[in-house]
Short mmCIF file of N, CA and C in Angstrom, two decimals:
data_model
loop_
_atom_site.label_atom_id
_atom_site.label_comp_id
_atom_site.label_asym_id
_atom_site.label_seq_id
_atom_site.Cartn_x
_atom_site.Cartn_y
_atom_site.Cartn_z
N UNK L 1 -5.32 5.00 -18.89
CA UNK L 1 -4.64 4.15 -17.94
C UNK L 1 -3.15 4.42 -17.96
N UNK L 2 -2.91 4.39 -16.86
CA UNK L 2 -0.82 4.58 -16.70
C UNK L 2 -0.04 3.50 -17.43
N UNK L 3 0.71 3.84 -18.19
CA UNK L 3 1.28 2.79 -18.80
C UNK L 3 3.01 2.09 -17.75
N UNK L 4 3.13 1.52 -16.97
CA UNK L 4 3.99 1.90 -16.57
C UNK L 4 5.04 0.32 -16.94
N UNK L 5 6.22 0.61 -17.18
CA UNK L 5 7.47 -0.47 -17.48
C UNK L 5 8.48 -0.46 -16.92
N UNK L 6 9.26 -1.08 -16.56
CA UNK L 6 10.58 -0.61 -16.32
C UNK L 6 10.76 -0.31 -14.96
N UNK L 7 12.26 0.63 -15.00
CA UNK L 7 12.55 0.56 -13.50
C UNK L 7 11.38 1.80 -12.98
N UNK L 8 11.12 1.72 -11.17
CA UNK L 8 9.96 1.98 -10.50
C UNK L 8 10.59 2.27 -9.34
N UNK L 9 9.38 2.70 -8.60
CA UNK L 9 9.78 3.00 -6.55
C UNK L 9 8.50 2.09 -6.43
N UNK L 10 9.07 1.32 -5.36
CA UNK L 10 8.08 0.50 -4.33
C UNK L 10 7.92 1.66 -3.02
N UNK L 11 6.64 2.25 -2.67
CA UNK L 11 6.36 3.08 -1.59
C UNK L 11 5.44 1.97 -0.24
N UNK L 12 5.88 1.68 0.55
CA UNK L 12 5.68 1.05 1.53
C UNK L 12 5.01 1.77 2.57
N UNK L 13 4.08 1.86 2.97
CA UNK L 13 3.59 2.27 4.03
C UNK L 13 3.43 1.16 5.45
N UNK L 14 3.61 1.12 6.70
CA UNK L 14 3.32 -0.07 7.52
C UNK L 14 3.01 1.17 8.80
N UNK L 15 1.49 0.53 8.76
CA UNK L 15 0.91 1.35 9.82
C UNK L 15 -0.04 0.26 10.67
N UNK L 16 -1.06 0.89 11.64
CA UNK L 16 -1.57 -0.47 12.58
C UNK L 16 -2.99 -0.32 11.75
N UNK L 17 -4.18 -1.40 11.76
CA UNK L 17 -5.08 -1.56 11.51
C UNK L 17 -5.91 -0.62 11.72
N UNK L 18 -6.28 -0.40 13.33
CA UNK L 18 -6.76 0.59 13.81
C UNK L 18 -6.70 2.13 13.42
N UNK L 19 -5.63 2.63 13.16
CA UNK L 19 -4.83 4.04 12.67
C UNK L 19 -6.07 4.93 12.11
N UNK L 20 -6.73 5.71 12.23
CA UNK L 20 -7.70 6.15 11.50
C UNK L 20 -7.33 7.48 10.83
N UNK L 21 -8.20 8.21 10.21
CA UNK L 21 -7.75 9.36 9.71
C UNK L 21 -9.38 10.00 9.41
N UNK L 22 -10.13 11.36 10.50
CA UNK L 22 -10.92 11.29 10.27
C UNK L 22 -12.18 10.28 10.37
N UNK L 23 -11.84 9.54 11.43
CA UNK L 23 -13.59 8.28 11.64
C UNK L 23 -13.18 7.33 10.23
N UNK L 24 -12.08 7.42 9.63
CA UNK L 24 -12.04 6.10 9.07
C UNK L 24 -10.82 5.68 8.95
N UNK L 25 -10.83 4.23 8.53
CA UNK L 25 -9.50 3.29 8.56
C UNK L 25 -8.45 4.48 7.52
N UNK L 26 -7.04 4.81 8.41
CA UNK L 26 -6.15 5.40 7.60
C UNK L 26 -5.81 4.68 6.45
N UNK L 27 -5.69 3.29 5.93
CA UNK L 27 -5.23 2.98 5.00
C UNK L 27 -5.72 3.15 3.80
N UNK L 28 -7.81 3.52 4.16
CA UNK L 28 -8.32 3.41 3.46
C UNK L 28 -8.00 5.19 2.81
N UNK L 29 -7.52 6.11 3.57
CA UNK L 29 -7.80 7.49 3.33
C UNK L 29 -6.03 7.50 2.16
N UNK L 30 -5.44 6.67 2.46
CA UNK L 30 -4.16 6.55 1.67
C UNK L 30 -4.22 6.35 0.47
N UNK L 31 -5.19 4.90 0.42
CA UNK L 31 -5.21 4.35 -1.16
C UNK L 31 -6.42 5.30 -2.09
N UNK L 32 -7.05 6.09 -1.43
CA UNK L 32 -7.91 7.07 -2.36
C UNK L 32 -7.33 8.64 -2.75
N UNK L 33 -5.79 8.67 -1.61
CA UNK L 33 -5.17 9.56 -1.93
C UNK L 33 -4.64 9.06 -2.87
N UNK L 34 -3.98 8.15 -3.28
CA UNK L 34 -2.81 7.56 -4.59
C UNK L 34 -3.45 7.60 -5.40
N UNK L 35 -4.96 7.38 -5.74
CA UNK L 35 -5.61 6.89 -6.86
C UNK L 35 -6.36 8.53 -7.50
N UNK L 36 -6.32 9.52 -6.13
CA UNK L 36 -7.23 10.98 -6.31
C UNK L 36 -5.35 11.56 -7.34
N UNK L 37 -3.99 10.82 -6.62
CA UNK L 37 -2.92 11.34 -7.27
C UNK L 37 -2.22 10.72 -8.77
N UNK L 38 -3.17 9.99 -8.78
CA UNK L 38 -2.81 9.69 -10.67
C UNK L 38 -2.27 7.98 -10.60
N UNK L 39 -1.75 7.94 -8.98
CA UNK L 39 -0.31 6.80 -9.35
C UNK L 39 -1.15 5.58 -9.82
N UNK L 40 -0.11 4.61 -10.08
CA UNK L 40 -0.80 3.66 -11.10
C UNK L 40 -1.33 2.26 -10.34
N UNK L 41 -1.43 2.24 -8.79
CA UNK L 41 -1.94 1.46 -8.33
C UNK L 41 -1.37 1.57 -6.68
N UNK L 42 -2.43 0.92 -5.90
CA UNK L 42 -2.31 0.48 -4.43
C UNK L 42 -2.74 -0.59 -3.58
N UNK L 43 -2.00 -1.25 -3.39
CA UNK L 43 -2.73 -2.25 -2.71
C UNK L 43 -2.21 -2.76 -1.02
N UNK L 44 -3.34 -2.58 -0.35
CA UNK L 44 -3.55 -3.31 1.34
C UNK L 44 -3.14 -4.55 1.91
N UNK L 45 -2.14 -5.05 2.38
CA UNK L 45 -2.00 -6.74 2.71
C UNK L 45 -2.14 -6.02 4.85
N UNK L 46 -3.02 -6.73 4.88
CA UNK L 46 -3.23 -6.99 6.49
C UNK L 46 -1.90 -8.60 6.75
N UNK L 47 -1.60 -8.14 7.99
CA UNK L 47 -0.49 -8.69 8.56
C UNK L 47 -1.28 -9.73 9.46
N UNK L 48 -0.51 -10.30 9.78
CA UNK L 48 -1.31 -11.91 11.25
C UNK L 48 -0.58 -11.51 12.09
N UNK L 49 1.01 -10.99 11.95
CA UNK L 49 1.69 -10.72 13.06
C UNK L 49 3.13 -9.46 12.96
N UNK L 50 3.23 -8.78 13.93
CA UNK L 50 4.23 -7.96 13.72
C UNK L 50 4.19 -7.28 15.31
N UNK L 51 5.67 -6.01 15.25
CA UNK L 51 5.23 -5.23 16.05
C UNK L 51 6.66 -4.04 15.63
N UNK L 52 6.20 -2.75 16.15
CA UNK L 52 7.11 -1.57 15.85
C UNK L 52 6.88 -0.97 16.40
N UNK L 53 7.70 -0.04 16.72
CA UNK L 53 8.52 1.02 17.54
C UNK L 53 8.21 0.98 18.75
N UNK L 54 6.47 0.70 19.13
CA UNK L 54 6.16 0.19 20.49
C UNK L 54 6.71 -0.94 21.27
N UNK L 55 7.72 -1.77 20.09
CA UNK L 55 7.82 -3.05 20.68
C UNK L 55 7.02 -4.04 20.90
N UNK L 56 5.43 -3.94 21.38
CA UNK L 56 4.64 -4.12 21.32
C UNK L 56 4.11 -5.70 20.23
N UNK L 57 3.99 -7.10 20.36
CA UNK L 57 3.48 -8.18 19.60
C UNK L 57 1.57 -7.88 19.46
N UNK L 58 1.09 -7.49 17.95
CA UNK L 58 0.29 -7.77 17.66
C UNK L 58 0.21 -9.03 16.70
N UNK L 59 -1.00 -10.18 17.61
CA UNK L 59 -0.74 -11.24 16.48
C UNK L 59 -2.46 -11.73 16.40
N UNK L 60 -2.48 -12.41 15.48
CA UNK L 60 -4.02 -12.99 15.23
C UNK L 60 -3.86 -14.22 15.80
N UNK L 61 -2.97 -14.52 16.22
CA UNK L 61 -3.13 -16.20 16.83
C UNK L 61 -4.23 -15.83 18.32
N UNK L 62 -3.87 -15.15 18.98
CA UNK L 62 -4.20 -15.20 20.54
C UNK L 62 -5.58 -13.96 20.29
N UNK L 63 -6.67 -14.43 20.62
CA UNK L 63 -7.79 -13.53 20.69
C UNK L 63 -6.95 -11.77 21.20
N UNK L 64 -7.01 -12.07 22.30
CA UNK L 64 -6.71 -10.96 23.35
C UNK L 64 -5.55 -10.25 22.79
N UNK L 65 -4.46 -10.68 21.93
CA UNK L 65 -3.91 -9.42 21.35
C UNK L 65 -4.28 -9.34 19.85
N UNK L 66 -5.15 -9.73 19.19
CA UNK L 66 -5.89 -10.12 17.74
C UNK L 66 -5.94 -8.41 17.23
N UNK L 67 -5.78 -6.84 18.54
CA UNK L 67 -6.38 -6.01 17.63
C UNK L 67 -5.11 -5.29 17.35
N UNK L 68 -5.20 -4.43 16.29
CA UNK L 68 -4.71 -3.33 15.87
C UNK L 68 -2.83 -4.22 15.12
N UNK L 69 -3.92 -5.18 14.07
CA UNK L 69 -2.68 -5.92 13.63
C UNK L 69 -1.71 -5.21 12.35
N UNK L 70 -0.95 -5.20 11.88
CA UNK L 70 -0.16 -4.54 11.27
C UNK L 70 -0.66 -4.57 9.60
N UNK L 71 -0.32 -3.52 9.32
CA UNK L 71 -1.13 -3.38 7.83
C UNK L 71 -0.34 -2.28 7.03
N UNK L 72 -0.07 -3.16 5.71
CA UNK L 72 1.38 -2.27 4.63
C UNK L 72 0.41 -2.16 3.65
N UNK L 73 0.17 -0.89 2.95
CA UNK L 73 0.02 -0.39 2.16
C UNK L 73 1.16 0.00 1.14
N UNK L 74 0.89 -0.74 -0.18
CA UNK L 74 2.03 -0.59 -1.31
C UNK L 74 1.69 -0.30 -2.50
N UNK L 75 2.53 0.70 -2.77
CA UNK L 75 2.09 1.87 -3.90
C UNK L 75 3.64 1.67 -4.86
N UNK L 76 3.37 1.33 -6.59
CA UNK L 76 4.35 0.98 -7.35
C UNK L 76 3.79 2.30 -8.35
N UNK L 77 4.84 2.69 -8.60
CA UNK L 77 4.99 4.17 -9.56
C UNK L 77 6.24 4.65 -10.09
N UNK L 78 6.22 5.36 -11.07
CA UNK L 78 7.77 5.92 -11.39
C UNK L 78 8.34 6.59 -9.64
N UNK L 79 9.55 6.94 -10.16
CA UNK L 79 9.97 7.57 -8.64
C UNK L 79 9.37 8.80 -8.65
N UNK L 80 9.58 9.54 -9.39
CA UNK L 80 8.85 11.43 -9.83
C UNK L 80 7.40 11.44 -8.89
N UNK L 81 6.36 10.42 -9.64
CA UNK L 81 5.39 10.36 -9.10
C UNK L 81 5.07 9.97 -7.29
N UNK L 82 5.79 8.93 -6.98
CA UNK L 82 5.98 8.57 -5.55
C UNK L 82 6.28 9.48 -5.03
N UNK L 83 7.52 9.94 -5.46
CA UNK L 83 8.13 11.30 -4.07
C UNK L 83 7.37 12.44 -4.34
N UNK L 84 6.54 12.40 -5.11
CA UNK L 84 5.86 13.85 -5.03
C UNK L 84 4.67 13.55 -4.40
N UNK L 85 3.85 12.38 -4.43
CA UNK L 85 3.05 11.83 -3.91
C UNK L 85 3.35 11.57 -1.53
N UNK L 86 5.25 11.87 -1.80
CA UNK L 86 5.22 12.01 -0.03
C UNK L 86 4.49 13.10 0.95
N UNK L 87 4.92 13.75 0.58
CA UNK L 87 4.29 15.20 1.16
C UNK L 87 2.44 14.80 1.55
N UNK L 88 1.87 13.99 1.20
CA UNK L 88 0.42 13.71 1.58
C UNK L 88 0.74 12.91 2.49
N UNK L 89 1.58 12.01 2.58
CA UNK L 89 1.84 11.16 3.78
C UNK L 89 2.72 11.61 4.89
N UNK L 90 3.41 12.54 4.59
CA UNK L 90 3.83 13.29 6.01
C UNK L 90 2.39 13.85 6.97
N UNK L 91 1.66 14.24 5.99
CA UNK L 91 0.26 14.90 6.49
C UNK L 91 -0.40 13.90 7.13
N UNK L 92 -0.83 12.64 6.92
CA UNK L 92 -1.49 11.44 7.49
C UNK L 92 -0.73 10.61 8.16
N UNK L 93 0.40 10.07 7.75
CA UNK L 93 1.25 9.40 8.60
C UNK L 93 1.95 9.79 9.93
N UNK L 94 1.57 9.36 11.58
CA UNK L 94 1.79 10.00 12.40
C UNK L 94 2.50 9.00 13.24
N UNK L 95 2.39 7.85 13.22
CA UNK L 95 2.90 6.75 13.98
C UNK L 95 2.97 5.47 12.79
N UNK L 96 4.49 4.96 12.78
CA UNK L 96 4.43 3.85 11.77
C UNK L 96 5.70 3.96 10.75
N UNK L 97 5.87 3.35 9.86
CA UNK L 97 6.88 3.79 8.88
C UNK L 97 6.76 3.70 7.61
N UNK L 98 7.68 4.75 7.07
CA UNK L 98 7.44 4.71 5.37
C UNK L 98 8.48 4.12 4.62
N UNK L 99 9.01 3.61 3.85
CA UNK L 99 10.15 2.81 3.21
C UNK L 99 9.93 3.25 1.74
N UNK L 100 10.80 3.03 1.30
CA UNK L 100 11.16 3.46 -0.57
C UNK L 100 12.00 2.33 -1.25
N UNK L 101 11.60 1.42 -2.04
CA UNK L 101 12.71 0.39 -2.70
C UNK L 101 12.66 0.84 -4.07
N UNK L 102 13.79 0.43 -4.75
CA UNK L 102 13.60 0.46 -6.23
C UNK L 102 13.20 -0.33 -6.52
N UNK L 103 12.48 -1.03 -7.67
CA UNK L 103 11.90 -2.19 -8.17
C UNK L 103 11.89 -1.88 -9.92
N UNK L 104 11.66 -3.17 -10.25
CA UNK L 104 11.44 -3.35 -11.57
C UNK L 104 10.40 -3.66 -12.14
N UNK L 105 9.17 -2.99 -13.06
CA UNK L 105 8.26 -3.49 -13.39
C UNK L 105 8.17 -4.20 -14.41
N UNK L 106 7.77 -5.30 -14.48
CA UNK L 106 8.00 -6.86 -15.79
C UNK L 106 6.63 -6.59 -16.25
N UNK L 107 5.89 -6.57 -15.57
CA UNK L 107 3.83 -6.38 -16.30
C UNK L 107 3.58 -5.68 -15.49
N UNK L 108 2.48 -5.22 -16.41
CA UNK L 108 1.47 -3.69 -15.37
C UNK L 108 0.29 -4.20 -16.31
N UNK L 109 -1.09 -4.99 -16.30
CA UNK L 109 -1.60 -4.84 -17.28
C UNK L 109 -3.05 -4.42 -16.35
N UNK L 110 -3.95 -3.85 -16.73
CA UNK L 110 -5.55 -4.76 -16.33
C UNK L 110 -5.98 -5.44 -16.81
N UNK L 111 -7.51 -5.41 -16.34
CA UNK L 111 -8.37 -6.42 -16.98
C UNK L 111 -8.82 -6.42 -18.31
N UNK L 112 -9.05 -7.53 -19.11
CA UNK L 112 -9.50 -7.42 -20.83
C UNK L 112 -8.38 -6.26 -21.34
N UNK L 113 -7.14 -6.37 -20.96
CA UNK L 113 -5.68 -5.96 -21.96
C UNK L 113 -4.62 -7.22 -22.25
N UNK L 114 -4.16 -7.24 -23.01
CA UNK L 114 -3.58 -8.55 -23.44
C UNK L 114 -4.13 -9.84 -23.26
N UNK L 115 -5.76 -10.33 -23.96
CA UNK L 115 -6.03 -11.17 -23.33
C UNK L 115 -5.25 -12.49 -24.75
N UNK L 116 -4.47 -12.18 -25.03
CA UNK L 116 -3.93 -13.15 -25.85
C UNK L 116 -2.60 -13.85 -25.18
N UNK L 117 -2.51 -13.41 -24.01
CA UNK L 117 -1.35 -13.78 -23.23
C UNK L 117 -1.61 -14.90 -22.91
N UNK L 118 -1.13 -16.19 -22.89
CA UNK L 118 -1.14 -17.30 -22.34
C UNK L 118 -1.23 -17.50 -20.81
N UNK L 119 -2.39 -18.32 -20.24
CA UNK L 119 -2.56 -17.96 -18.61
C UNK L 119 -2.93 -16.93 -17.94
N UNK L 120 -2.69 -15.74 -18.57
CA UNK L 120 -2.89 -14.49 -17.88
C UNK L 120 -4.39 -13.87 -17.78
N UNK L 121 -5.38 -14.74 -18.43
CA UNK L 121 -6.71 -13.93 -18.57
C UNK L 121 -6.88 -13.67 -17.11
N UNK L 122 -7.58 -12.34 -17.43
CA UNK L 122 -8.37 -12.02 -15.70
C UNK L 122 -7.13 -11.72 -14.69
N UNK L 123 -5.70 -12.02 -14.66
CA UNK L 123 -5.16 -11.71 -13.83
C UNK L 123 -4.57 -10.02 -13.49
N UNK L 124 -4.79 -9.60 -12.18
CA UNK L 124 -4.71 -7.96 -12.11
C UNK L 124 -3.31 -7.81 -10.88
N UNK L 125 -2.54 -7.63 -10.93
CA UNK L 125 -1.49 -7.18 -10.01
C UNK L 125 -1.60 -5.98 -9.85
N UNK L 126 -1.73 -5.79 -8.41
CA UNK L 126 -1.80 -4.38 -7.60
C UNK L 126 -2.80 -3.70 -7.82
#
């Protein structure tokens, strides 16, 4: 398992629901790239509302614009690993945007590791 601490890159992906890659959901072809590339985690938050570069309001309130709602894929890793990990997303990413933050990692644990932590049993971030 990646041990990871300390300072990090937040890799942001924000692409539309719909986006495919190959007959399947692009986000899904992303997070099996990060995980086929070592990094130490990825995780999917679907959006209710947004819109980009089209200008374009996708929202879940109103049936009739309910599709192709906005969806960030976020990948936490040393920086080394992230930016070497771009070059696959120039390849898949065709419409949408990519972002880079620095961040700080405070815990990275999984499941059944530190279960002597107070509160923390069972809890998994990212």
């Amino acid at each position: 398992m990646t041990r990871l601490t300390g300072s990090a890159l937040r890799l942001t992906v924000l692409i539309g629901e719909n986006d495919t890659w190959h007959h399947k959901p692009l986000y899904t072809e992303i997070v099996h790239r990060a995980h086929a590339a070592g990094l130490a985690g990825a995780s999917v938050f679907r959006g209710i509302e947004g819109f980009g570069a089209s200008s374009r309001i996708h929202t879940s309130r109103l049936l009739s614009l309910s599709e192709d709602l906005p969806v960030a894929v976020v990948v936490v890793d040393t920086e080394e690993r992230v930016r070497a990990f771009l070059p696959q997303l120039d390849e898949l990413v065709t419409e949408g945007m990519v972002t880079l933050d620095p961040c700080e990692v405070i815990r990275y644990a999984g499941r059944g590791e530190n279960q002597g932590d107070s509160g923390m049993k069972g809890k998994n971030w990212l």
